[in-house]
mmCIF file of C-alpha atoms in Angstrom:
data_model
loop_
_atom_site.group_PDB
_atom_site.id
_atom_site.type_symbol
_atom_site.label_atom_id
_atom_site.label_comp_id
_atom_site.label_asym_id
_atom_site.label_seq_id
_atom_site.Cartn_x
_atom_site.Cartn_y
_atom_site.Cartn_z
ATOM 1 C CA MET A 1 -1.740 82.122 53.574
ATOM 2 C CA LEU A 2 1.628 80.907 52.277
ATOM 3 C CA ILE A 3 1.665 77.893 54.621
ATOM 4 C CA LEU A 4 -0.959 75.841 52.749
ATOM 5 C CA PRO A 5 0.678 76.136 49.281
ATOM 6 C CA MET A 6 4.060 75.291 50.791
ATOM 7 C CA MET A 7 2.578 72.178 52.445
ATOM 8 C CA LEU A 8 1.024 71.080 49.143
ATOM 9 C CA ILE A 9 4.331 71.564 47.311
ATOM 10 C CA THR A 10 6.154 69.559 50.004
ATOM 11 C CA ILE A 11 3.598 66.698 49.853
ATOM 12 C CA SER A 12 3.767 66.700 46.052
ATOM 13 C CA CYS A 13 7.575 66.547 46.084
ATOM 14 C CA ASN A 14 7.561 63.751 48.667
ATOM 15 C CA HIS A 15 5.026 61.795 46.610
ATOM 16 C CA LYS A 16 7.130 62.085 43.445
ATOM 17 C CA GLN A 17 10.264 61.125 45.389
ATOM 18 C CA LYS A 18 8.439 58.065 46.783
ATOM 19 C CA GLU A 19 7.311 57.046 43.276
ATOM 20 C CA GLN A 20 10.874 57.382 42.008
ATOM 21 C CA THR A 21 12.285 55.233 44.813
ATOM 22 C CA GLU A 22 9.553 52.546 44.420
ATOM 23 C CA SER A 23 9.718 52.298 40.639
ATOM 24 C CA PRO A 24 13.075 50.468 40.357
ATOM 25 C CA GLN A 25 11.958 48.007 43.044
ATOM 26 C CA THR A 26 8.766 47.248 41.099
ATOM 27 C CA LYS A 27 10.781 46.673 37.911
ATOM 28 C CA THR A 28 13.212 44.381 39.751
ATOM 29 C CA LEU A 29 10.343 42.303 41.151
ATOM 30 C CA THR A 30 8.743 42.032 37.727
ATOM 31 C CA ALA A 31 12.021 40.904 36.153
ATOM 32 C CA THR A 32 12.476 38.316 38.911
ATOM 33 C CA GLU A 33 8.944 37.031 38.435
ATOM 34 C CA ILE A 34 9.489 36.758 34.687
ATOM 35 C CA ARG A 35 12.750 34.865 35.228
ATOM 36 C CA ASN A 36 11.086 32.505 37.713
ATOM 37 C CA GLN A 37 8.263 31.908 35.256
ATOM 38 C CA ASP A 38 10.780 31.150 32.500
ATOM 39 C CA ILE A 39 12.503 28.638 34.773
ATOM 40 C CA GLN A 40 9.180 26.986 35.641
ATOM 41 C CA ASP A 41 8.196 26.841 31.955
ATOM 42 C CA SER A 42 11.575 25.325 31.097
ATOM 43 C CA LEU A 43 11.250 22.666 33.804
ATOM 44 C CA LYS A 44 7.702 21.922 32.681
ATOM 45 C CA GLN A 45 8.904 21.494 29.069
ATOM 46 C CA VAL A 46 11.690 19.143 30.172
ATOM 47 C CA LYS A 47 9.124 17.022 32.043
ATOM 48 C CA THR A 48 6.757 17.043 29.032
ATOM 49 C CA ASP A 49 9.566 16.019 26.652
ATOM 50 C CA SER A 50 10.548 13.219 29.044
ATOM 51 C CA LEU A 51 6.963 11.915 29.262
ATOM 52 C CA ALA A 52 6.600 12.185 25.486
ATOM 53 C CA LEU A 53 9.433 9.680 25.015
ATOM 54 C CA ILE A 54 7.677 7.015 27.081
ATOM 55 C CA ALA A 55 5.806 4.617 24.838
ATOM 56 C CA TRP A 56 4.751 2.023 27.402
ATOM 57 C CA GLY A 57 6.339 1.678 30.863
ATOM 58 C CA ASP A 58 10.051 1.068 30.329
ATOM 59 C CA VAL A 59 9.623 1.052 26.547
ATOM 60 C CA LYS A 60 10.645 4.283 24.805
ATOM 61 C CA PHE A 61 10.078 5.636 21.328
ATOM 62 C CA GLY A 62 13.044 5.203 19.016
ATOM 63 C CA MET A 63 14.166 1.900 20.568
ATOM 64 C CA THR A 64 15.218 -0.852 18.165
ATOM 65 C CA MET A 65 13.346 -4.162 18.037
ATOM 66 C CA LYS A 66 16.287 -5.843 19.765
ATOM 67 C CA LYS A 67 16.220 -3.285 22.594
ATOM 68 C CA VAL A 68 12.442 -3.502 23.052
ATOM 69 C CA LEU A 69 12.712 -7.274 23.465
ATOM 70 C CA THR A 70 14.971 -6.695 26.501
ATOM 71 C CA THR A 71 12.384 -4.504 28.312
ATOM 72 C CA GLU A 72 10.184 -5.820 31.113
ATOM 73 C CA ASN A 73 7.012 -5.226 29.118
ATOM 74 C CA PHE A 74 7.989 -6.982 25.891
ATOM 75 C CA LYS A 75 10.485 -9.553 27.125
ATOM 76 C CA GLY A 76 9.581 -12.873 25.508
ATOM 77 C CA GLY A 77 7.283 -11.179 23.000
ATOM 78 C CA ARG A 78 6.610 -12.577 19.545
ATOM 79 C CA LYS A 79 8.639 -10.811 16.853
ATOM 80 C CA TYR A 80 7.337 -10.125 13.337
ATOM 81 C CA SER A 81 8.881 -8.149 10.458
ATOM 82 C CA ASN A 82 7.820 -4.723 11.775
ATOM 83 C CA SER A 83 6.169 -5.459 15.120
ATOM 84 C CA ILE A 84 6.438 -7.255 18.459
ATOM 85 C CA THR A 85 3.386 -8.632 20.250
ATOM 86 C CA MET A 86 3.455 -8.747 24.039
ATOM 87 C CA GLU A 87 3.876 -12.233 25.483
ATOM 88 C CA TYR A 88 0.514 -13.687 26.554
ATOM 89 C CA GLU A 89 1.275 -14.183 30.261
ATOM 90 C CA ARG A 90 2.612 -10.625 30.659
ATOM 91 C CA GLU A 91 -0.446 -9.284 28.888
ATOM 92 C CA ARG A 92 -2.733 -11.337 31.139
ATOM 93 C CA ILE A 93 -1.046 -10.054 34.299
ATOM 94 C CA PHE A 94 -1.296 -6.462 33.061
ATOM 95 C CA THR A 95 -4.987 -6.674 32.140
ATOM 96 C CA SER A 96 -5.816 -8.300 35.468
ATOM 97 C CA SER A 97 -3.879 -5.665 37.410
ATOM 98 C CA ILE A 98 -5.855 -2.723 36.006
ATOM 99 C CA GLY A 99 -9.190 -4.527 35.673
ATOM 100 C CA VAL A 100 -9.773 -4.655 31.915
ATOM 101 C CA SER A 101 -11.017 -7.877 30.365
ATOM 102 C CA ASN A 102 -11.367 -7.430 26.617
ATOM 103 C CA ILE A 103 -7.840 -6.877 25.271
ATOM 104 C CA ALA A 104 -6.928 -9.057 22.290
ATOM 105 C CA ARG A 105 -3.324 -7.836 21.914
ATOM 106 C CA ILE A 106 -0.752 -5.213 22.836
ATOM 107 C CA GLN A 107 1.714 -4.576 20.058
ATOM 108 C CA ALA A 108 4.836 -2.456 19.460
ATOM 109 C CA LYS A 109 5.119 -1.149 15.875
ATOM 110 C CA PHE A 110 8.352 -0.163 14.114
ATOM 111 C CA LYS A 111 9.519 1.860 11.131
ATOM 112 C CA GLU A 112 13.172 1.899 10.066
ATOM 113 C CA ASN A 113 13.779 -0.351 13.110
ATOM 114 C CA GLU A 114 12.626 2.439 15.443
ATOM 115 C CA LEU A 115 9.650 2.116 17.779
ATOM 116 C CA THR A 116 6.984 4.525 16.541
ATOM 117 C CA ARG A 117 3.715 3.295 18.039
ATOM 118 C CA ILE A 118 2.049 1.110 20.653
ATOM 119 C CA ASN A 119 -1.190 -0.511 19.476
ATOM 120 C CA ILE A 120 -3.779 -1.896 21.877
ATOM 121 C CA LYS A 121 -6.719 -3.725 20.335
ATOM 122 C CA SER A 122 -9.778 -5.279 21.966
ATOM 123 C CA TYR A 123 -11.693 -8.360 20.898
ATOM 124 C CA ASN A 124 -14.520 -7.872 18.411
ATOM 125 C CA LEU A 125 -17.707 -8.162 20.458
ATOM 126 C CA THR A 126 -21.450 -8.085 19.813
ATOM 127 C CA ALA A 127 -23.639 -5.075 20.603
ATOM 128 C CA ASN A 128 -24.630 -6.277 24.069
ATOM 129 C CA TYR A 129 -20.956 -5.880 25.137
ATOM 130 C CA ILE A 130 -20.536 -2.241 24.073
ATOM 131 C CA ASP A 131 -20.835 -1.091 27.704
ATOM 132 C CA ASP A 132 -17.963 -3.447 28.600
ATOM 133 C CA LEU A 133 -15.809 -1.964 25.833
ATOM 134 C CA VAL A 134 -16.549 1.574 27.039
ATOM 135 C CA ARG A 135 -15.776 0.501 30.610
ATOM 136 C CA ASP A 136 -12.341 -0.738 29.489
ATOM 137 C CA CYS A 137 -11.723 2.573 27.715
ATOM 138 C CA ASN A 138 -12.656 4.493 30.868
ATOM 139 C CA ILE A 139 -10.195 2.427 32.923
ATOM 140 C CA PHE A 140 -7.432 3.337 30.469
ATOM 141 C CA ILE A 141 -8.511 6.991 30.602
ATOM 142 C CA SER A 142 -8.354 6.946 34.405
ATOM 143 C CA ASN A 143 -4.796 5.579 34.332
ATOM 144 C CA PHE A 144 -3.622 7.928 31.583
ATOM 145 C CA THR A 145 -5.126 10.897 33.439
ATOM 146 C CA LYS A 146 -3.248 10.025 36.641
ATOM 147 C CA LYS A 147 0.009 10.143 34.695
ATOM 148 C CA TYR A 148 -0.572 12.907 32.127
ATOM 149 C CA GLY A 149 -3.467 15.008 33.391
ATOM 150 C CA ASN A 150 -6.890 15.421 31.793
ATOM 151 C CA PRO A 151 -7.434 14.436 28.151
ATOM 152 C CA SER A 152 -7.641 17.164 25.527
ATOM 153 C CA TYR A 153 -10.884 15.533 24.381
ATOM 154 C CA GLN A 154 -13.324 12.949 25.753
ATOM 155 C CA LYS A 155 -16.869 12.047 24.723
ATOM 156 C CA ASP A 156 -19.474 12.358 27.453
ATOM 157 C CA LYS A 157 -21.298 9.162 26.543
ATOM 158 C CA VAL A 158 -21.568 6.571 23.789
ATOM 159 C CA ASN A 159 -24.737 5.659 21.953
ATOM 160 C CA ILE A 160 -25.034 2.636 19.667
ATOM 161 C CA SER A 161 -26.437 4.916 16.960
ATOM 162 C CA GLU A 162 -22.989 6.553 16.677
ATOM 163 C CA PHE A 163 -21.468 3.334 15.304
ATOM 164 C CA ASN A 164 -21.346 2.790 11.549
ATOM 165 C CA SER A 165 -20.170 -0.296 9.675
ATOM 166 C CA GLY A 166 -16.484 -0.077 8.803
ATOM 167 C CA GLU A 167 -15.981 3.211 10.656
ATOM 168 C CA GLU A 168 -14.279 4.404 13.842
ATOM 169 C CA PHE A 169 -14.752 7.489 15.996
ATOM 170 C CA GLU A 170 -12.645 9.200 18.638
ATOM 171 C CA TYR A 171 -13.617 8.526 22.234
ATOM 172 C CA ALA A 172 -10.709 10.288 23.967
ATOM 173 C CA LYS A 173 -7.407 11.927 23.134
ATOM 174 C CA TYR A 174 -4.285 13.101 24.991
ATOM 175 C CA GLN A 175 -1.521 15.355 23.697
ATOM 176 C CA ILE A 176 1.756 15.252 25.626
ATOM 177 C CA GLY A 177 4.321 17.235 23.657
ATOM 178 C CA ASP A 178 5.009 15.224 20.503
ATOM 179 C CA LYS A 179 3.191 12.172 21.895
ATOM 180 C CA THR A 180 -0.454 11.504 21.098
ATOM 181 C CA ILE A 181 -2.698 8.939 22.776
ATOM 182 C CA THR A 182 -5.890 8.230 20.836
ATOM 183 C CA ILE A 183 -8.723 5.962 21.990
ATOM 184 C CA LEU A 184 -11.072 4.875 19.198
ATOM 185 C CA LEU A 185 -14.324 2.925 19.130
ATOM 186 C CA GLY A 186 -15.422 1.216 15.947
ATOM 187 C CA GLU A 187 -17.600 -1.312 14.163
ATOM 188 C CA GLN A 188 -16.338 -4.062 11.883
ATOM 189 C CA ASN A 189 -17.097 -3.894 8.202
ATOM 190 C CA ARG A 190 -18.349 -7.439 7.544
ATOM 191 C CA GLU A 191 -19.816 -8.375 10.908
ATOM 192 C CA VAL A 192 -21.954 -6.407 13.344
ATOM 193 C CA LYS A 193 -19.254 -6.496 15.988
ATOM 194 C CA PHE A 194 -17.612 -3.698 17.932
ATOM 195 C CA TYR A 195 -14.148 -2.960 19.320
ATOM 196 C CA TYR A 196 -11.780 -0.313 20.665
ATOM 197 C CA LYS A 197 -8.253 0.623 19.661
ATOM 198 C CA ILE A 198 -5.652 2.658 21.509
ATOM 199 C CA TYR A 199 -2.775 4.270 19.622
ATOM 200 C CA ILE A 200 0.225 5.725 21.486
ATOM 201 C CA GLU A 201 2.602 7.422 19.053
ATOM 202 C CA ASN A 202 5.257 10.119 18.801
ATOM 203 C CA ASP A 203 5.563 12.325 15.690
ATOM 204 C CA LYS A 204 9.341 12.628 16.067
ATOM 205 C CA PHE A 205 9.916 8.988 15.151
ATOM 206 C CA PRO A 206 11.293 7.424 13.079
ATOM 207 C CA LYS A 207 14.224 9.810 12.902
ATOM 208 C CA LYS A 208 15.919 7.891 10.105
ATOM 209 C CA LYS A 209 14.854 8.654 6.555
ATOM 210 C CA HIS A 210 13.643 5.675 4.587
ATOM 211 C CA VAL A 211 16.061 4.454 1.915
ATOM 212 C CA GLN A 212 14.281 2.595 -0.864
ATOM 213 C CA THR A 213 15.382 -0.935 -1.634
ATOM 214 C CA GLU A 214 15.894 -2.034 -5.242
ATOM 215 C CA LYS A 215 12.629 -3.941 -5.034
ATOM 216 C CA GLU A 216 10.775 -0.814 -3.861
ATOM 217 C CA LYS A 217 12.374 1.281 -6.610
ATOM 218 C CA LYS A 218 11.289 -1.182 -9.300
ATOM 219 C CA GLU A 219 7.761 -1.322 -7.849
ATOM 220 C CA GLU A 220 7.517 2.481 -7.852
ATOM 221 C CA GLN A 221 8.777 2.644 -11.458
ATOM 222 C CA ARG A 222 6.208 0.045 -12.454
ATOM 223 C CA ARG A 223 3.377 2.040 -10.844
ATOM 224 C CA MET A 224 4.529 5.277 -12.480
ATOM 225 C CA LYS A 225 4.731 3.608 -15.896
ATOM 226 C CA GLU A 226 1.274 2.089 -15.439
ATOM 227 C CA ALA A 227 -0.191 5.446 -14.379
ATOM 228 C CA LYS A 228 1.402 7.157 -17.394
ATOM 229 C CA GLU A 229 -0.017 4.577 -19.825
ATOM 230 C CA ILE A 230 -3.499 4.898 -18.310
ATOM 231 C CA LYS A 231 -3.341 8.717 -18.565
ATOM 232 C CA GLU A 232 -2.098 8.642 -22.196
ATOM 233 C CA ASN A 233 -4.901 6.283 -23.187
ATOM 234 C CA SER A 234 -7.634 8.287 -21.482
ATOM 235 C CA PHE A 235 -9.966 10.977 -22.903
#
C-alpha cells in the first residue's frame, strides 16, 4: 500500500525539479528574444531616419540652395529667392521615365537656406482630364509604395462631385518618420479646372531659428500698432 504514495511523491518531486531546471532556460530565451527585438527595432529606426532625410533622389532635407544646385536632380535648375525649379530637360526625362504626362513643375523650397519641402504641381486641366490626373497620382503612389511601403491613407476612388471651387482634398498620404508625403487633388478658384499637388516635407527642418531683419521688425511693429489703434477705437 505504501508503494503507490511513494511513487506519487517521487513523480511530484521530479516534476518540480524539472520545472526548476527549465525555468532559467525559459527566462534566458525570453531575454535573448527581447534583446534581438530591440536590435531589430533599432535597425528599423535607423533605416526610417535615413529614408526620412531623402527629399528627392540625391537631394536631402537641410541642404543649402548652393548644395542642391550641385545634385543630379536640380543641376542647372532655375534659382529664385526661396526656391529652385528643376531644369526643364531633366524634368521631361523624369516624367517620361515613370510615365506621367501632366507635371507643370518640380520645385525645391527653402527656409533659412535649408531645404524643407519638394513641391510637385500638375497643369490645371478641364474636367474631362480628371482621370488622367488621378492616373498620374496612382503612378506616384506605386513608386512611393515600392520605396516606403503602403500609404497610411489612400482614397479608393475619386468622384467629380468631391471637388469644390478653391478647395483641395487628400488623395493619399505617407508617413516615414519625420517625413510626410501628401498627394492632394483640387479645383481652381476662378476657373473650373483641376490639378494635383504633391508635398514632400520633413518637420525637423529648418533647424535654424529665424532671426528677424530690421525690415521685418518694423513691419511687425507697424502691424501691432495698427491692431492696437483698431482695438482702442472699437466698441
